mmCIF file of C-alpha atoms in Angstrom:
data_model
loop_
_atom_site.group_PDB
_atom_site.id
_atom_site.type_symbol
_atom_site.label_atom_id
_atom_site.label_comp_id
_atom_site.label_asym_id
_atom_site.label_seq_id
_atom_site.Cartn_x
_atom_site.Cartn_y
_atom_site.Cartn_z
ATOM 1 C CA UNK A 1 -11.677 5.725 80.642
ATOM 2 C CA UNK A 2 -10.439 8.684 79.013
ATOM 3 C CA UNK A 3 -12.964 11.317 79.558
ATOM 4 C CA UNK A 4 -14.119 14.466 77.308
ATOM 5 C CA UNK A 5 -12.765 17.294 79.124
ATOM 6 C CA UNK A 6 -14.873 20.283 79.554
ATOM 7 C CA UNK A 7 -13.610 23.854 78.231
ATOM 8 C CA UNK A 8 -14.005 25.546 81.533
ATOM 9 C CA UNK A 9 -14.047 29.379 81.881
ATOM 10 C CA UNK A 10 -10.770 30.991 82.441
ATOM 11 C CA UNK A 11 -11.625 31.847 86.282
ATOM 12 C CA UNK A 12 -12.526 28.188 87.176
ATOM 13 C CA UNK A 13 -9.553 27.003 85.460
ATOM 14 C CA UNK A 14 -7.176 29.627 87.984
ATOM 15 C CA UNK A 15 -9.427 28.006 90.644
ATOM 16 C CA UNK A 16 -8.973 24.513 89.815
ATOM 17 C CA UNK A 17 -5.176 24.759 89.888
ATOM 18 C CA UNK A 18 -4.935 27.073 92.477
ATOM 19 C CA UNK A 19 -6.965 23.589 94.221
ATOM 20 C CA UNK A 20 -4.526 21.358 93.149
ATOM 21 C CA UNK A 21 -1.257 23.193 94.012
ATOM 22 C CA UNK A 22 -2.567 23.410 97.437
ATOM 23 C CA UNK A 23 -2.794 26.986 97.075
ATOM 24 C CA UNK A 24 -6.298 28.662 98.912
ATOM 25 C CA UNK A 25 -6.049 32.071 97.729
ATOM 26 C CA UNK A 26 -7.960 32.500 94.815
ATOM 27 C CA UNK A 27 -8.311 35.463 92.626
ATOM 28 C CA UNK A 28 -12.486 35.472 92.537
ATOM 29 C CA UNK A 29 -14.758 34.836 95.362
ATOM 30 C CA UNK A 30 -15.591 31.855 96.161
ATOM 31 C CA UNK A 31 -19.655 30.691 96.692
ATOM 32 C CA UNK A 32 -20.488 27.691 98.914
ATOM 33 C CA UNK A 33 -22.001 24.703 96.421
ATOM 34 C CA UNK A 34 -23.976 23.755 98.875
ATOM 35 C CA UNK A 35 -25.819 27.026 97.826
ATOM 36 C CA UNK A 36 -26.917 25.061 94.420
ATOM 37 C CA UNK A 37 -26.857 21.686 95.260
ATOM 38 C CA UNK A 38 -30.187 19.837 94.107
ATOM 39 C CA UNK A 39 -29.093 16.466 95.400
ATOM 40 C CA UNK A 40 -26.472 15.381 98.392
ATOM 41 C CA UNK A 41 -22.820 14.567 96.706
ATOM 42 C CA UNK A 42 -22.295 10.674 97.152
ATOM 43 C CA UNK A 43 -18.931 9.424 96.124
ATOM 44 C CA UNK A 44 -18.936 5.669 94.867
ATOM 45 C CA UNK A 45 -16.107 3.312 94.634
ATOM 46 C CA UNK A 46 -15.540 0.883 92.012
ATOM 47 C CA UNK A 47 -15.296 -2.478 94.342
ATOM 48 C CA UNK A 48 -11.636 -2.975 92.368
ATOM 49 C CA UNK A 49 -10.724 0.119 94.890
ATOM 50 C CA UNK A 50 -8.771 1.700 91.738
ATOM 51 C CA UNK A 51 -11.405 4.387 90.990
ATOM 52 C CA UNK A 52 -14.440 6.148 91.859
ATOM 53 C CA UNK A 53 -17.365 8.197 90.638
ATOM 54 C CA UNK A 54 -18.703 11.590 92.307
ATOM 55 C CA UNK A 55 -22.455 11.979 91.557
ATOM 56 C CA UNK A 56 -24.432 15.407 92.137
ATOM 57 C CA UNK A 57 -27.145 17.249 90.514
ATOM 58 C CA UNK A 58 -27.289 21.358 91.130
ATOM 59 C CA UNK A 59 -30.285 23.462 90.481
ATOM 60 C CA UNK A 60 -28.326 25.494 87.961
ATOM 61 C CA UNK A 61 -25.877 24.306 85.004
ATOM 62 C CA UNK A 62 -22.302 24.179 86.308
ATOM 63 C CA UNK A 63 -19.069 22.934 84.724
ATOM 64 C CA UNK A 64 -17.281 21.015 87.687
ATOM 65 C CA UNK A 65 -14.786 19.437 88.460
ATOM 66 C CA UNK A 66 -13.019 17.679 91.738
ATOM 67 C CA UNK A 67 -9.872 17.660 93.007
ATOM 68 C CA UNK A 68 -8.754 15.020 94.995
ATOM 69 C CA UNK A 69 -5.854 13.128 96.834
ATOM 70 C CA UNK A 70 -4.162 11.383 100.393
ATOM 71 C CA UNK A 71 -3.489 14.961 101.968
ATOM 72 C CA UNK A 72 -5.501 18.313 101.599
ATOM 73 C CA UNK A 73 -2.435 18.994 98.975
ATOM 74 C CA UNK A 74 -4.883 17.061 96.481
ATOM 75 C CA UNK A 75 -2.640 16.881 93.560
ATOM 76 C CA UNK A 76 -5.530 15.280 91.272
ATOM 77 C CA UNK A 77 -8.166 16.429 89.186
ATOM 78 C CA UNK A 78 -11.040 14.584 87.587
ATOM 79 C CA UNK A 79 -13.438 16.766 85.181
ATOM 80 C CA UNK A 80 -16.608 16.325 84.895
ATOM 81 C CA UNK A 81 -18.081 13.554 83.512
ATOM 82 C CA UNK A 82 -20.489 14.964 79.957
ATOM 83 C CA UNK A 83 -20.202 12.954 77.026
ATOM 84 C CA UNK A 84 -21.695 16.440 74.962
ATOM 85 C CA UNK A 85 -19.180 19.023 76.830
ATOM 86 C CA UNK A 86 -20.907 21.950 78.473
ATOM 87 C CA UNK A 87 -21.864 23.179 81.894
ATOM 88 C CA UNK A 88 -24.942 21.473 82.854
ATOM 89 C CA UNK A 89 -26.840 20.188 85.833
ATOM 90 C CA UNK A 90 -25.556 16.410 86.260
ATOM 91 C CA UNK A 91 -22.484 16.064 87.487
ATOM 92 C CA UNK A 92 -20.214 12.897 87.271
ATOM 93 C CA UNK A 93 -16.795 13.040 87.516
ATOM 94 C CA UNK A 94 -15.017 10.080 87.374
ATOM 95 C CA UNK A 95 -11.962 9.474 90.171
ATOM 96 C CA UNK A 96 -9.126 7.111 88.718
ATOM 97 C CA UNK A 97 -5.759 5.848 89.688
ATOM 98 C CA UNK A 98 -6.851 5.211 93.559
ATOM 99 C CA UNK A 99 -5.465 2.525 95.431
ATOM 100 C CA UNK A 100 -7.495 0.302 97.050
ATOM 101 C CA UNK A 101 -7.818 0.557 100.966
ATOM 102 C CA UNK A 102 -7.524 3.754 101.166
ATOM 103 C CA UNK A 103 -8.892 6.967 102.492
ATOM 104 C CA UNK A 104 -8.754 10.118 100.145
ATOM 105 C CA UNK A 105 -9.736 14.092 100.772
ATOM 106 C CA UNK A 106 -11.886 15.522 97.957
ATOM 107 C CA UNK A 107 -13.198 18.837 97.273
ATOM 108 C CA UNK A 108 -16.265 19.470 94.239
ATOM 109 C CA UNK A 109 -15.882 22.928 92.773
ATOM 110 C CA UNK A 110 -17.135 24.885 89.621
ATOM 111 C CA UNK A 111 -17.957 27.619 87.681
ATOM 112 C CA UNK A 112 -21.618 28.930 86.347
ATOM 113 C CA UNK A 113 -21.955 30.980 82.756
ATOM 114 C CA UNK A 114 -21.864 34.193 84.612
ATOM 115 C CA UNK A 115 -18.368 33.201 86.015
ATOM 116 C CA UNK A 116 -19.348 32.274 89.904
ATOM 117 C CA UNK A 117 -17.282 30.151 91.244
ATOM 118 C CA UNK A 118 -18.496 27.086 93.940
ATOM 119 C CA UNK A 119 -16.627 25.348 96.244
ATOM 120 C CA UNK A 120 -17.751 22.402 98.810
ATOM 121 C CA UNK A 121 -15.825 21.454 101.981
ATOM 122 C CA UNK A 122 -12.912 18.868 102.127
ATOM 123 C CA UNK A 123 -14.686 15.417 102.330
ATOM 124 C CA UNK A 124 -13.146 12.287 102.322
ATOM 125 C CA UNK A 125 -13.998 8.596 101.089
ATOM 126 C CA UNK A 126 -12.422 5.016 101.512
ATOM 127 C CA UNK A 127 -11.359 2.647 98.973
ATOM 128 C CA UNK A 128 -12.662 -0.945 99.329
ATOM 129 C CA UNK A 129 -9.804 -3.615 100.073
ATOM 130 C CA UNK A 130 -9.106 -5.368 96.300
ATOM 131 C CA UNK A 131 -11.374 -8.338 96.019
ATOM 132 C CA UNK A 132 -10.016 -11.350 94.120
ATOM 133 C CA UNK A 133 -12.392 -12.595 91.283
ATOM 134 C CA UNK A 134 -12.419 -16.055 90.106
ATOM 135 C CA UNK A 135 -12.039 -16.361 86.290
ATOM 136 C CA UNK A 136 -12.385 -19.656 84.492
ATOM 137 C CA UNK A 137 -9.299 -19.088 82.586
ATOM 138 C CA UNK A 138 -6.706 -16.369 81.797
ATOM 139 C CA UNK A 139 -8.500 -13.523 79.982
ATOM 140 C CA UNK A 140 -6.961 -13.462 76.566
ATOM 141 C CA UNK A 141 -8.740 -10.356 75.366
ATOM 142 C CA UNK A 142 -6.045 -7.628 76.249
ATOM 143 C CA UNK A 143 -3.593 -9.630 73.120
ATOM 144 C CA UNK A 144 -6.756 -9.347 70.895
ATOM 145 C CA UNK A 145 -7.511 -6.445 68.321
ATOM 146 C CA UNK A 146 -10.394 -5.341 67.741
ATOM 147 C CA UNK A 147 -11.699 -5.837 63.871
ATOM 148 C CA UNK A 148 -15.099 -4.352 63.991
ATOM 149 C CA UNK A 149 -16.904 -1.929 66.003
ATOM 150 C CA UNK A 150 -20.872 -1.224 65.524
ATOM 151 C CA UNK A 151 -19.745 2.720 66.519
ATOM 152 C CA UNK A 152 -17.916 4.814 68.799
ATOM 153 C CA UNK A 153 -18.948 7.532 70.032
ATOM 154 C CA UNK A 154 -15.920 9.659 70.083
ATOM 155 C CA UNK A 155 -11.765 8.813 70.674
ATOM 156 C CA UNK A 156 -12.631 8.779 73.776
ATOM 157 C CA UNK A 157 -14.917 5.823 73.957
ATOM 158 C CA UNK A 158 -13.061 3.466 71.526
ATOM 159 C CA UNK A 159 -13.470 0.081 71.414
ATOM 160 C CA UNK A 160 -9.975 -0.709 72.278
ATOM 161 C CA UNK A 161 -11.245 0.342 75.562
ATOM 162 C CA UNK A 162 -13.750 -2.594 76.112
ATOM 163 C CA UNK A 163 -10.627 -4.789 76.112
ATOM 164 C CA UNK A 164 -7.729 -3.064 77.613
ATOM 165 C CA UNK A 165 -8.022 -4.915 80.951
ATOM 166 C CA UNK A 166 -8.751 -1.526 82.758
ATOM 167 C CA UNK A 167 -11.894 -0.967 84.734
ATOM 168 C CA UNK A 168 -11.777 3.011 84.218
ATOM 169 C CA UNK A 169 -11.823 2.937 80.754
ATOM 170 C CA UNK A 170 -15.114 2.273 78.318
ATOM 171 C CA UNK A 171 -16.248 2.068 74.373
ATOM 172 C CA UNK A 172 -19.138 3.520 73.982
ATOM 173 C CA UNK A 173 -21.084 3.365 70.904
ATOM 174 C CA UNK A 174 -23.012 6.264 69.166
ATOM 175 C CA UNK A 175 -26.449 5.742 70.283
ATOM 176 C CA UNK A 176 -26.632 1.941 69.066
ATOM 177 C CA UNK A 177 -29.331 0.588 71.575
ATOM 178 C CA UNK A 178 -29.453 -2.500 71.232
ATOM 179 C CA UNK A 179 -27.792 -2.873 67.866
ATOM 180 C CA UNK A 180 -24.431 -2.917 69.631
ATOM 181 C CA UNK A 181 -21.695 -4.705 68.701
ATOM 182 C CA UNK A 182 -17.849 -5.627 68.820
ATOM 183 C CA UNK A 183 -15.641 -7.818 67.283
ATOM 184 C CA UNK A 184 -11.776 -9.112 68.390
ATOM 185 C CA UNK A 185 -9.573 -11.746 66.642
ATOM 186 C CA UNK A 186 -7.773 -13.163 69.135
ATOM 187 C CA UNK A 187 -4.272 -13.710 66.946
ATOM 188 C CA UNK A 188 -4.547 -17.763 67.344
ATOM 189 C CA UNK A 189 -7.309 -20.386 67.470
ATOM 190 C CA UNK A 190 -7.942 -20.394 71.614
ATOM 191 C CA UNK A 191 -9.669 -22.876 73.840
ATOM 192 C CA UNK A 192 -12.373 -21.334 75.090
ATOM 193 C CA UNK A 193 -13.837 -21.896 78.937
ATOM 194 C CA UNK A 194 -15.687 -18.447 79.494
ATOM 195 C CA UNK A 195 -16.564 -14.858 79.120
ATOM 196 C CA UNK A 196 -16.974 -12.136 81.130
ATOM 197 C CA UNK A 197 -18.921 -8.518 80.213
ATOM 198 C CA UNK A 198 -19.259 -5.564 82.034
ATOM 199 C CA UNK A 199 -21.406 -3.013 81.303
ATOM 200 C CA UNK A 200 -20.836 0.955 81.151
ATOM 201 C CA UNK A 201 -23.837 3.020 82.250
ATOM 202 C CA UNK A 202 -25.343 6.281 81.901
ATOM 203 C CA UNK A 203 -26.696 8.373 85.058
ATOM 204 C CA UNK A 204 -29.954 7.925 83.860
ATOM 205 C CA UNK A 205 -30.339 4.756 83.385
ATOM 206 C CA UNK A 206 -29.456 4.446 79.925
ATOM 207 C CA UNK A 207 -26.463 2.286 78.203
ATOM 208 C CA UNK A 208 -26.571 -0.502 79.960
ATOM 209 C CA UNK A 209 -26.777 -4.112 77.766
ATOM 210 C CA UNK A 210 -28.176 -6.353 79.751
ATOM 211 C CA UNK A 211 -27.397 -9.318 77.555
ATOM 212 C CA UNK A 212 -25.180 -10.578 75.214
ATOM 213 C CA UNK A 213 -24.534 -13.294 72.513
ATOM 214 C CA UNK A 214 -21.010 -14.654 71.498
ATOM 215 C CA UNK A 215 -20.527 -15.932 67.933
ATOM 216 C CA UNK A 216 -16.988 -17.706 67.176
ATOM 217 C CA UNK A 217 -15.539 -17.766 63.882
ATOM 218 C CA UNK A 218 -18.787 -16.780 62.055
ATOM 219 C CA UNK A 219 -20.241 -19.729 62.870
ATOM 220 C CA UNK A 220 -21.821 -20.824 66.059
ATOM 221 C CA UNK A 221 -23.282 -18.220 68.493
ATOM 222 C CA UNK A 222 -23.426 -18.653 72.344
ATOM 223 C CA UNK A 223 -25.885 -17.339 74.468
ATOM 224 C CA UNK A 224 -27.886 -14.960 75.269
ATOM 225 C CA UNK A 225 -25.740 -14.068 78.860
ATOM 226 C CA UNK A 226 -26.578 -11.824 81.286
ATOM 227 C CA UNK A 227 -24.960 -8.856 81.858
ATOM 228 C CA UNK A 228 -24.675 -5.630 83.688
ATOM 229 C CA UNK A 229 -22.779 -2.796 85.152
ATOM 230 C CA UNK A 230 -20.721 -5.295 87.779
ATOM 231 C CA UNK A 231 -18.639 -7.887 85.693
ATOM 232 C CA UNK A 232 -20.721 -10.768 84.987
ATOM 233 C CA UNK A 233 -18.866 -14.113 84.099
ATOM 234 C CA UNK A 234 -20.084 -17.168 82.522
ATOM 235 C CA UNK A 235 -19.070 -20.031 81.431
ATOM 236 C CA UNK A 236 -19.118 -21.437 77.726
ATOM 237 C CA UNK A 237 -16.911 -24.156 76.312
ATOM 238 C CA UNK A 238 -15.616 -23.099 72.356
ATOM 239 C CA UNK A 239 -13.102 -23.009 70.142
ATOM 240 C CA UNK A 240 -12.155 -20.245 67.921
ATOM 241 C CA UNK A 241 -10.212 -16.844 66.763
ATOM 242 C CA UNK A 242 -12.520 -14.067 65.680
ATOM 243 C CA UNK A 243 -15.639 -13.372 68.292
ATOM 244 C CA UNK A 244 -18.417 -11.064 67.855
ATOM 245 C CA UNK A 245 -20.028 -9.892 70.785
ATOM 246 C CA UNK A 246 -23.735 -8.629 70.242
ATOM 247 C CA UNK A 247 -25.632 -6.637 72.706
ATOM 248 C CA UNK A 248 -29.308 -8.386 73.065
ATOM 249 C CA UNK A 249 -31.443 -6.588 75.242
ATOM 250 C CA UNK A 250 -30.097 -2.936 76.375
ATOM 251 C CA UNK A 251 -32.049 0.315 78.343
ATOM 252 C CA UNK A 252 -31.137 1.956 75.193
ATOM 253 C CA UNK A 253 -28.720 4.590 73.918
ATOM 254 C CA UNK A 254 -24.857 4.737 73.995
ATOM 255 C CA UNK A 255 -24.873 0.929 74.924
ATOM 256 C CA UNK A 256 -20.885 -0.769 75.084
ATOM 257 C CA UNK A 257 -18.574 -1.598 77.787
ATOM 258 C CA UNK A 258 -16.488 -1.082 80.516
ATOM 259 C CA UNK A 259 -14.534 -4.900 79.680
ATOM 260 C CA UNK A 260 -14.803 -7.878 77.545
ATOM 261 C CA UNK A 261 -13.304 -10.465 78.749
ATOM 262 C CA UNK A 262 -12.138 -13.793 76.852
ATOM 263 C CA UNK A 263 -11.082 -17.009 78.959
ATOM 264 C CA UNK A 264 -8.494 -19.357 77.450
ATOM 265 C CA UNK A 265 -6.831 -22.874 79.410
ATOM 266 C CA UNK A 266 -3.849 -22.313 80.261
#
């Protein structure tokens, strides 16, 4: 997923790369974040092992961002993770391009509207070993294009993202609910065996379709599945081009997905 980046103040930015390059000396001084820290920093990985997301909430509105990487020479950056763009207080910056098995160093630093600059220690987290997942069928959807989107909410979150075959990207509409919706055309008639749909999410519990209906061709619809923020597959036996995928029942707001995924024999 292609994330909004934040316009950060001028100071953060010099202590963001100064971060990255390895560099410690920084040009401000530098505040513990522990200082304004409203919840405990907890690092998830995707169970792919290919990327991860930092979650925090501070007592004041921060724009943050974490550096990350196999040595304390970091060498990546994730921003945070604000669909709007701002400092504010909840913080989820999105780690991408890990490998799985693997043990990283991270540091969580920002900068407040008066110009402070926070910094945590160096922590570290472990990728999960890759887990193979059992698909009916080859997933055809990365070949399709998409012909219809409900919304998006910005370039960001297009819906070329639901189907690119890459768990860190998302589509996300414009605050469709459950009126969410997304249609491919697959280039040729296909055999269908299954689908799979995985959900993006919000932080607070918003986004997130928890079931979906299929309709091929204009013509028969399949379903209601359930769905959710892990990749749920299901079989369904049809034959067709064009599929529209409608969410049913969502928690609301900028509902889409993180994949849609179309299984073919052969």
């Amino acid at each position: 997923m292609r994330r909004p980046v934040l316009l950060v103040a001028a100071a953060a930015l010099t202590l963001v790369l100064s971060a990255c390059s390895g560099d410690d000396t920084a040009t401000s001084t530098v505040l513990p974040i522990d200082d304004v820290l409203a919840t405990e920093i907890v690092v998830t990985p995707d169970p792919s092992g290919t990327f991860a997301v930092l979650e925090v909430d501070t007592d004041i509105p921060l724009a943050c961002s974490v550096v990350f990487g196999t040595s304390e020479a970091f060498g990546l950056i994730a921003t945070d993770d604000d669909m709007a763009g701002g400092a504010h207080t909840d913080h989820q910056p999105r780690m991408q391009g890990l490998a799985p098995d693997t043990t990283y160093l991270y540091r969580l630093q920002g900068s407040d509207a008066a110009g402070n600059l926070y910094q945590s220690e160096v922590m570290t987290f472990t990728t999960p070993a890759a887990t193979a997942v059992e698909r009916p069928g080859r997933n055809v959807a990365p070949d399709a294009t998409v012909v219809a989107v409900s919304s998006e909410f910005s370039d960001a979150f297009a819906a070329t993202n639901a189907i690119d075959g890459d768990p860190a990207t998302e589509w996300s509409t414009a605050g469709d609910g459950d009126d969410a919706s997304i249609t491919i055309d697959l280039g040729v008639v296909a055999d269908i065996v299954g689908f799979g749909f995985q959900s993006r999410e919000m932080s607070d519990g918003t986004a997130i379709v928890e079931s979906f209906t299929v309709t091929v061709d204009d013509g028969e619809t399949l379903g209601p599945f359930v769905a959710g923020t892990g990749l749920s597959i299901v079989d369904a036996a049809a034959s067709g081009q064009v599929l529209r995928i409608d969410a049913v029942t969502t928690t609301g707001g900028n509902t889409g997905a993180v994949e849609v995924e179309v299984y073919a024999e052969g």
